[in-house]
XYZ file of C-alpha atoms in Angstrom:
585
model
C -179.507 90.523 127.631
C -180.589 87.439 129.740
C -179.078 83.737 128.776
C -180.849 80.919 130.065
C -178.823 79.920 132.636
C -178.425 76.056 132.425
C -178.080 73.827 135.609
C -174.166 73.296 136.364
C -175.042 69.510 137.132
C -175.983 69.211 133.116
C -172.630 68.076 131.379
C -171.260 70.956 129.166
C -171.648 70.545 125.247
C -168.210 72.435 124.056
C -165.503 71.434 126.031
C -162.477 73.910 126.891
C -162.081 77.371 127.505
C -163.639 78.340 123.431
C -164.313 81.720 122.483
C -166.338 82.928 120.107
C -163.393 83.462 117.339
C -161.758 79.723 118.510
C -165.508 78.443 117.345
C -164.857 80.022 113.921
C -160.816 79.163 113.499
C -161.758 75.015 114.663
C -164.450 74.399 112.196
C -162.749 76.846 109.229
C -159.118 75.407 109.851
C -160.196 71.686 107.384
C -161.499 73.884 104.535
C -158.747 77.478 104.684
C -155.988 75.197 105.525
C -154.059 72.230 103.252
C -155.694 68.869 102.821
C -153.638 66.398 104.964
C -152.542 63.076 102.756
C -154.789 61.354 104.644
C -157.484 62.421 103.134
C -155.848 62.798 99.498
C -155.740 58.769 100.061
C -158.818 58.116 101.159
C -160.630 60.029 98.781
C -157.909 58.647 95.750
C -159.316 54.931 97.296
C -163.445 55.841 97.545
C -163.300 57.183 94.332
C -161.310 54.473 92.596
C -163.969 51.888 94.054
C -166.784 54.458 92.816
C -165.440 54.623 89.034
C -165.429 51.124 88.956
C -169.320 51.330 89.885
C -169.999 53.688 87.695
C -168.490 51.301 85.416
C -170.444 48.372 86.485
C -173.876 50.420 85.884
C -172.751 51.442 82.287
C -172.061 47.715 81.905
C -175.640 46.851 82.748
C -177.279 49.550 81.118
C -175.718 48.434 77.684
C -175.919 44.463 78.564
C -179.413 44.159 80.401
C -180.166 43.599 84.022
C -179.554 39.867 83.078
C -175.950 40.337 84.281
C -177.593 40.161 87.476
C -177.725 37.233 89.666
C -182.103 37.581 89.379
C -183.774 34.200 88.251
C -187.265 32.904 87.553
C -188.300 32.858 90.887
C -185.914 35.541 92.555
C -186.389 38.930 90.201
C -185.669 41.315 93.363
C -182.546 41.047 95.163
C -179.531 42.756 96.392
C -180.922 46.154 93.857
C -183.659 46.231 96.364
C -182.074 45.450 99.220
C -179.136 48.102 98.553
C -182.371 50.449 97.870
C -183.618 50.164 101.207
C -180.712 50.202 103.038
C -179.299 53.155 101.574
C -182.716 55.285 102.217
C -183.058 54.130 106.231
C -179.378 55.019 106.607
C -180.478 58.822 104.832
C -183.201 58.901 107.733
C -181.184 59.824 110.804
C -180.156 63.123 109.009
C -183.642 64.342 109.351
C -184.057 63.269 112.476
C -181.744 64.959 113.801
C -182.314 67.834 112.443
C -186.252 68.571 112.071
C -187.243 66.201 114.729
C -184.631 67.441 117.787
C -184.542 71.123 116.186
C -188.532 70.948 117.276
C -187.615 69.963 120.559
C -185.068 72.091 121.377
C -181.620 69.644 121.988
C -179.147 71.719 122.032
C -176.851 68.417 121.555
C -177.718 68.241 117.646
C -176.022 70.881 116.681
C -172.234 69.002 116.752
C -173.839 66.579 114.297
C -176.238 67.930 112.575
C -174.576 69.633 109.824
C -172.991 66.048 108.830
C -175.806 64.344 109.491
C -177.471 66.186 106.812
C -175.105 65.696 104.207
C -174.929 62.686 105.116
C -178.911 61.931 104.272
C -177.852 64.005 101.003
C -175.757 61.530 99.839
C -177.304 57.996 100.884
C -180.530 59.543 98.961
C -178.453 60.138 96.013
C -176.954 56.280 96.313
C -180.809 55.178 96.828
C -182.394 56.968 93.928
C -180.076 55.223 91.556
C -181.242 51.576 91.888
C -185.104 52.064 90.803
C -183.646 54.310 88.551
C -181.496 51.265 87.038
C -183.559 48.545 88.090
C -186.268 49.756 85.308
C -183.638 48.243 83.100
C -184.047 51.249 80.217
C -182.934 54.341 82.318
C -183.289 56.000 78.624
C -187.591 56.399 79.305
C -187.199 56.604 83.191
C -189.275 59.926 82.596
C -192.293 58.041 82.098
C -192.718 57.332 85.548
C -193.481 61.127 85.993
C -196.956 62.468 85.605
C -196.223 64.272 82.640
C -199.253 66.738 80.231
C -200.879 64.929 78.146
C -199.124 67.154 75.396
C -196.210 64.514 75.651
C -198.630 61.603 75.001
C -200.677 58.995 76.809
C -200.024 59.732 80.708
C -198.024 56.745 81.291
C -197.453 56.267 85.005
C -198.960 53.510 86.972
C -199.798 54.540 90.292
C -200.729 50.802 91.337
C -196.559 50.431 90.669
C -194.424 50.345 94.169
C -191.716 51.442 91.845
C -193.704 54.992 91.266
C -194.219 55.217 95.107
C -190.943 55.533 95.599
C -190.024 57.731 93.319
C -192.636 60.290 94.879
C -190.970 59.686 98.548
C -187.729 59.657 97.229
C -188.147 63.213 94.980
C -189.947 64.733 98.119
C -187.489 63.578 100.886
C -184.702 64.945 99.055
C -185.783 67.779 97.633
C -186.740 68.991 101.623
C -183.757 67.611 103.070
C -181.669 69.523 100.615
C -183.657 72.821 101.036
C -183.462 72.317 105.049
C -179.387 71.665 105.010
C -178.671 74.382 102.471
C -180.821 77.267 104.806
C -178.645 76.074 107.126
C -175.185 76.413 105.959
C -176.259 79.944 104.473
C -174.808 81.846 107.974
C -171.716 79.770 107.493
C -171.222 80.309 103.977
C -171.169 83.841 104.922
C -168.713 83.678 107.941
C -166.045 81.478 105.664
C -166.800 83.977 102.644
C -165.879 86.978 105.141
C -162.511 85.062 106.434
C -161.395 83.988 102.315
C -158.476 85.757 101.129
C -158.431 84.303 97.871
C -160.539 86.001 94.891
C -161.788 83.005 93.962
C -163.043 81.827 96.751
C -164.780 85.027 98.279
C -166.385 85.031 95.080
C -168.070 81.134 94.851
C -169.067 81.261 98.985
C -170.108 84.849 98.180
C -172.756 83.123 95.859
C -173.491 80.330 98.245
C -174.184 82.725 100.953
C -176.997 84.850 99.229
C -175.085 87.994 100.286
C -175.977 87.173 103.925
C -175.053 90.388 106.258
C -176.042 88.874 109.693
C -178.830 91.719 109.675
C -181.561 90.975 113.239
C -184.119 90.235 110.531
C -182.170 87.814 108.405
C -181.673 85.718 111.560
C -185.700 85.893 112.198
C -186.222 84.967 109.117
C -183.832 82.376 109.275
C -185.118 81.158 112.531
C -188.358 81.212 111.665
C -187.932 78.878 108.037
C -185.657 76.606 110.115
C -188.740 75.613 111.888
C -191.570 75.727 109.082
C -188.801 73.257 106.898
C -188.762 71.143 110.635
C -192.583 70.835 110.466
C -192.353 69.624 106.582
C -189.560 67.213 107.583
C -190.855 65.531 110.448
C -193.561 64.075 108.882
C -191.126 62.722 106.451
C -189.220 60.596 108.907
C -191.968 58.160 109.172
C -193.697 58.730 105.711
C -190.900 58.249 103.319
C -190.113 54.548 104.488
C -193.490 53.420 105.793
C -193.823 54.188 101.555
C -191.101 51.827 101.405
C -192.449 49.277 103.262
C -195.568 49.311 100.986
C -193.143 47.664 98.205
C -193.430 44.663 100.318
C -196.687 44.992 102.892
C -199.621 45.377 99.915
C -198.579 42.288 98.352
C -200.229 39.083 98.812
C -196.805 36.838 99.630
C -196.333 35.719 102.711
C -194.121 36.863 105.354
C -194.578 40.035 103.914
C -197.998 40.704 103.916
C -198.500 42.514 107.697
C -199.567 45.654 108.570
C -196.371 46.155 111.441
C -193.837 46.612 108.111
C -194.180 50.380 108.707
C -193.348 51.470 112.355
C -191.044 48.110 111.833
C -189.241 49.687 108.745
C -188.935 53.373 110.412
C -187.208 52.213 113.597
C -184.976 50.618 111.289
C -184.616 53.292 109.347
C -183.639 55.493 112.332
C -181.503 52.649 113.930
C -178.960 52.144 111.076
C -178.655 55.872 110.195
C -177.598 56.797 113.458
C -174.721 53.889 113.549
C -173.648 55.718 110.065
C -173.682 58.811 111.962
C -171.783 57.376 114.560
C -169.263 55.994 112.401
C -168.625 59.043 110.362
C -168.542 61.433 113.407
C -166.016 58.645 115.616
C -163.193 58.984 112.427
C -164.348 62.780 111.524
C -163.788 64.489 115.150
C -160.610 62.762 115.229
C -159.210 63.662 111.586
C -160.464 67.408 112.241
C -159.614 67.649 116.160
C -163.409 68.275 116.892
C -163.038 66.526 120.477
C -164.262 69.646 122.121
C -167.404 69.732 120.329
C -168.309 66.312 119.435
C -167.530 64.235 122.553
C -168.630 61.258 125.075
C -171.901 62.478 125.832
C -173.120 63.165 122.004
C -171.462 59.805 121.781
C -174.022 58.607 124.518
C -176.863 60.394 123.541
C -176.904 58.740 119.857
C -176.078 55.573 121.615
C -179.347 55.736 123.618
C -181.294 56.376 120.158
C -179.529 53.121 118.734
C -180.360 51.080 121.509
C -184.119 52.808 121.989
C -184.709 52.163 118.107
C -182.652 48.942 118.436
C -185.347 47.151 120.662
C -187.794 47.911 119.206
C -186.669 46.243 116.132
C -185.949 43.457 118.235
C -189.855 43.564 119.354
C -191.068 43.758 115.606
C -188.871 40.650 114.646
C -190.239 38.863 117.604
C -193.819 40.201 117.100
C -193.569 38.425 112.927
C -192.678 35.255 114.466
C -196.070 35.190 116.995
C -198.084 36.839 114.401
C -196.862 33.823 112.017
C -197.941 31.175 114.555
C -200.842 33.253 115.396
C -202.788 33.082 111.854
C -202.568 29.579 111.490
C -201.704 30.169 107.826
C -199.141 27.888 107.258
C -197.470 29.658 104.307
C -196.854 32.630 106.706
C -195.347 29.947 109.275
C -192.893 28.535 106.819
C -191.922 31.690 105.741
C -190.316 32.243 109.163
C -189.639 28.717 109.844
C -187.651 28.894 106.119
C -185.686 32.653 107.666
C -184.012 30.628 110.841
C -183.857 27.182 109.248
C -183.659 26.909 105.656
C -180.300 27.704 102.894
C -179.683 31.238 104.108
C -180.179 30.737 108.086
C -176.821 31.991 108.286
C -178.235 35.721 106.831
C -180.858 35.071 109.644
C -178.912 34.902 112.599
C -176.304 37.595 111.678
C -179.432 39.626 111.414
C -180.595 38.755 114.702
C -176.842 39.238 116.512
C -176.167 42.283 114.805
C -179.705 43.673 115.337
C -181.009 42.422 118.514
C -178.123 41.508 120.750
C -175.134 44.031 119.930
C -177.942 47.067 120.720
C -178.477 45.955 124.175
C -174.849 45.808 125.182
C -175.716 49.973 125.025
C -177.177 49.366 128.803
C -173.942 49.494 130.379
C -172.352 53.107 130.809
C -168.875 52.727 130.359
C -169.747 50.696 127.400
C -171.638 53.248 125.468
C -169.332 55.764 126.541
C -166.823 54.235 125.116
C -165.675 55.292 121.471
C -163.695 52.209 119.917
C -166.642 50.111 121.189
C -169.387 52.702 119.550
C -167.257 52.592 116.563
C -167.202 48.574 116.117
C -171.365 48.642 116.947
C -171.893 51.204 114.301
C -170.286 48.802 111.989
C -171.884 45.958 113.210
C -175.193 47.171 113.427
C -174.925 48.870 109.307
C -173.992 45.037 108.363
C -176.994 43.292 110.368
C -179.339 45.968 108.450
C -178.051 44.963 105.188
C -178.785 41.409 105.796
C -182.237 42.365 107.605
C -183.163 43.463 104.172
C -181.881 40.803 102.105
C -183.635 38.302 104.741
C -187.007 39.646 104.104
C -186.078 39.924 100.080
C -184.037 36.992 99.335
C -184.887 34.182 101.762
C -188.713 34.768 100.778
C -188.557 34.937 97.438
C -186.169 31.874 96.998
C -188.892 29.646 97.719
C -192.501 30.075 96.613
C -195.602 27.707 96.622
C -194.134 25.585 94.571
C -191.137 23.097 95.236
C -190.400 22.663 91.695
C -189.662 26.089 90.990
C -187.220 27.026 93.927
C -184.234 28.144 93.367
C -181.160 29.918 95.077
C -179.383 33.374 94.436
C -176.351 34.592 93.713
C -174.954 37.842 93.330
C -172.657 38.676 90.317
C -169.833 40.646 90.106
C -171.974 43.173 88.737
C -174.343 42.968 91.693
C -171.499 43.423 94.182
C -169.738 46.124 91.909
C -172.520 48.163 92.239
C -173.350 48.208 95.741
C -169.121 48.650 96.288
C -169.149 51.263 94.160
C -171.895 53.408 95.503
C -170.138 52.905 98.708
C -167.134 54.149 97.106
C -169.477 57.175 95.269
C -171.172 57.924 98.711
C -167.635 58.342 100.419
C -166.523 60.956 98.093
C -169.141 63.036 98.427
C -168.893 62.785 101.979
C -164.832 63.756 101.673
C -165.576 66.353 99.467
C -168.260 68.156 101.843
C -165.552 67.827 104.672
C -162.742 69.621 102.505
C -164.704 72.997 101.346
C -168.075 73.073 103.919
C -168.467 73.598 107.178
C -168.612 69.966 108.781
C -170.266 71.806 112.065
C -172.794 74.232 112.031
C -170.358 76.808 113.631
C -172.879 79.456 114.031
C -175.600 77.560 116.272
C -172.904 76.291 118.253
C -171.846 79.797 119.027
C -175.571 80.330 120.271
C -174.722 77.548 123.039
C -171.565 77.849 124.202
C -172.389 80.483 127.078
C -175.474 78.296 128.214
C -173.386 75.129 127.459
C -169.569 75.635 127.403
C -167.641 74.713 129.227
C -165.562 77.702 130.685
C -169.479 79.290 131.348
C -170.470 76.612 133.486
C -167.683 76.769 135.614
C -167.535 80.474 135.198
C -164.207 81.310 134.156
C -165.026 82.551 131.051
C -162.280 84.188 128.821
C -164.339 85.393 126.100
C -165.605 89.011 125.765
C -169.401 88.967 127.514
C -172.242 90.388 126.465
C -172.425 93.291 128.998
C -169.565 94.726 130.587
C -171.510 93.723 133.946
C -171.253 90.153 132.794
C -167.614 90.320 132.451
C -166.999 92.165 135.699
C -168.736 89.157 137.304
C -167.136 86.356 135.561
C -163.720 88.301 136.533
C -164.300 88.627 140.067
C -165.182 84.990 140.058
C -161.818 84.239 138.116
C -159.867 86.525 140.858
C -161.800 84.859 144.359
C -160.723 81.065 142.223
C -157.102 82.059 142.096
C -156.939 83.563 145.288
C -158.851 80.352 146.951
C -156.077 78.506 145.280
C -152.621 78.966 146.866
C -149.456 78.110 145.013
C -147.275 75.283 146.100
C -145.318 77.348 147.880
C -148.434 78.856 150.425
C -149.224 75.387 151.148
C -145.027 74.264 152.150
C -145.492 77.730 154.426
C -148.621 77.373 156.563
C -147.214 74.470 158.275
C -144.166 72.103 158.889
C -146.446 68.869 160.076
C -145.926 65.726 158.165
C -149.178 66.014 156.751
C -148.651 68.808 154.604
C -145.332 67.353 153.598
C -146.973 64.102 152.511
C -149.756 66.221 150.669
C -146.678 68.352 148.801
C -145.335 64.998 147.801
C -148.051 63.522 146.572
C -148.773 66.624 144.325
C -145.716 67.441 143.025
C -145.421 63.551 142.134
C -148.935 64.004 139.995
C -147.452 67.097 138.326
C -147.630 71.188 138.372
C -150.999 71.891 136.502
C -152.151 75.183 136.122
C -155.733 76.460 136.474
C -156.375 77.509 132.862
C -155.924 73.775 132.004
C -158.332 72.334 134.747
C -160.849 69.408 133.752
C -164.274 69.343 134.950
C -163.653 66.660 137.556
C -167.205 66.354 138.252
C -167.684 64.116 135.803
C -166.436 61.174 138.085
C -168.999 59.384 139.028
C -169.725 60.488 142.607
C -166.970 63.198 142.613
C -169.317 66.495 143.553
C -168.818 70.301 143.426
C -167.483 69.759 147.243
C -164.291 67.113 146.463
C -163.491 68.956 143.513
C -163.094 72.125 145.399
C -160.925 70.229 147.810
C -158.583 68.567 145.504
C -158.219 72.543 143.129
C -156.987 73.861 146.268
C -154.528 71.448 146.887
C -153.454 71.795 142.877
C -155.464 68.757 141.522
C -157.036 69.986 138.741
C -157.221 67.311 135.575
C -157.943 63.678 134.833
C -154.565 63.124 134.272
C -153.410 63.711 137.658
C -156.252 61.741 139.104
C -154.828 58.730 136.997
C -151.939 58.638 138.281
C -152.545 58.452 141.826
C -150.670 55.026 142.266
C -149.034 53.582 145.286
C -151.168 53.018 148.674
C -149.080 55.883 150.883
C -150.897 58.174 148.097
C -154.102 57.064 148.503
C -153.731 56.830 152.467
C -152.432 60.600 152.110
C -155.625 61.776 149.900
C -157.949 60.389 151.969
C -156.613 61.534 155.111
C -156.685 64.920 153.485
C -160.773 64.567 151.861
C -161.954 63.197 155.147
C -165.546 62.894 154.817
C -166.074 63.862 151.264
C -163.929 60.706 149.975
C -162.537 56.884 151.097
C -159.919 54.488 149.428
C -162.693 52.669 147.154
C -163.861 55.547 145.909
C -160.597 57.119 144.835
C -159.742 54.161 142.761
C -162.798 54.234 141.545
C -161.981 57.560 140.217
C -158.409 56.746 139.364
C -160.008 53.893 136.698
C -162.584 56.464 135.571
C -160.232 58.665 135.026
C -157.924 56.751 132.834
C -160.684 55.587 130.492
C -161.423 59.126 129.902
C -157.952 59.648 128.892
C -158.017 56.801 126.786
C -161.447 57.004 124.669
C -159.826 61.106 124.080
C -156.863 59.745 123.100
C -158.875 57.920 120.569
């Protein structure tokens, strides 16, 4: 079988010497093993918050939406803000799954499963708000275009509420099918490994009798591509429809054609930030550092930086258009946002959404896990403020100063919003406990082209053919024979130079070739330098990070010759320290 050979300059997407079996073991371990105490603690906290939110919703339905902080002037506030915020978070899953699948981006395979799950749960939360905003949820079916046998045709197709119903239901159904289809092969893997009869039966039902035959895989690929083709327009259409809730009105600050693309960019922006937040915690909790590593984080940060820049341009365009239009009401709407009573919300939005993503231009920052986690939370806070600024600050001062008023959320407003966050994490924690968080069968498809051991040529796994395995074995033998042991180096000469070199390597710690890191990840360290370092026994970032004294730098510089100098060695040492720090986090 001819496999696609990937350039060695590309960083591997699966770190370590992973076999196909080890991929299965790593992904299935959280499902088959006992949940850690941390999982139970987090689940209990999320469940308590979720139950409180459900209690607030039940109180709202029993009492009426007068329990919200709405008034005569502000009849939309936290409920619509939260609705748009949750829909935005749900966009990253479809983008990662559908758009990146169509573009054949391999890095999506480590994060698509969890991103798709996040989409489903976020849309669940978003869908609650239009329903409870109706006030009388027991007649919610009136928004559906039922046959006239049920009575008169109730839907008002001019109502943004109805548009939201169609947008959310379509988005949820396609995303749910796409997510579930991708899970079927993985459910079959868990079914075949299950030891308990109940688990075997449940995963057997979920896998729909998947056997892994070539015809099934062919149909799986075809269905995935068709669903990706259907889902891709949804990324743009759903949030465009949500933006029409505002853009089709005649209220200054809303009545603008920039809203659809601006809302779509903002949705992808906030969605990727939430994916980063969840991925960084999950990779550490489930020891998935080999599959979700710095390169994946960097790629997602680049998307956040790009969409954040688009959102920033949209903000500036809005300000320009409000001035250029010559409409005093339009100009005042934006002046009021920046200098009015809610100025703090506007400037929080600008700082979080425009300034913070620009820090991603620096590679050291966009590859830092701690910095990424902080920025991801900051972006989600900023995007919530953006929705509140659009809604709250636009409505609280209308055409008549006599009717101006302020919005203050009640405990029910806050309780419902916090409750949806709790419910979201309840769903996500259950997902991580009983569903595979990585698309394990898809990850296996890139192991031979993007796995670290195959790119290095020292794979320990059975290859697709005897010839391939033979070539891998020959390469391994050549490598091991080209890498002399410490005793061999000492026997070569008794020169002072070799003695110093032996002492240096001994001080850095003994490491076997099997523990080798890809030293080419260090900026400016090419295959020639890596080979020379390996020859004397330097294989890992940890060893490079231990190079300390001036004398050690001098010895190593003399050994490398023209291939390296002290400045380069210091830079490599600092970069190795940073990589180890990020891996530990």
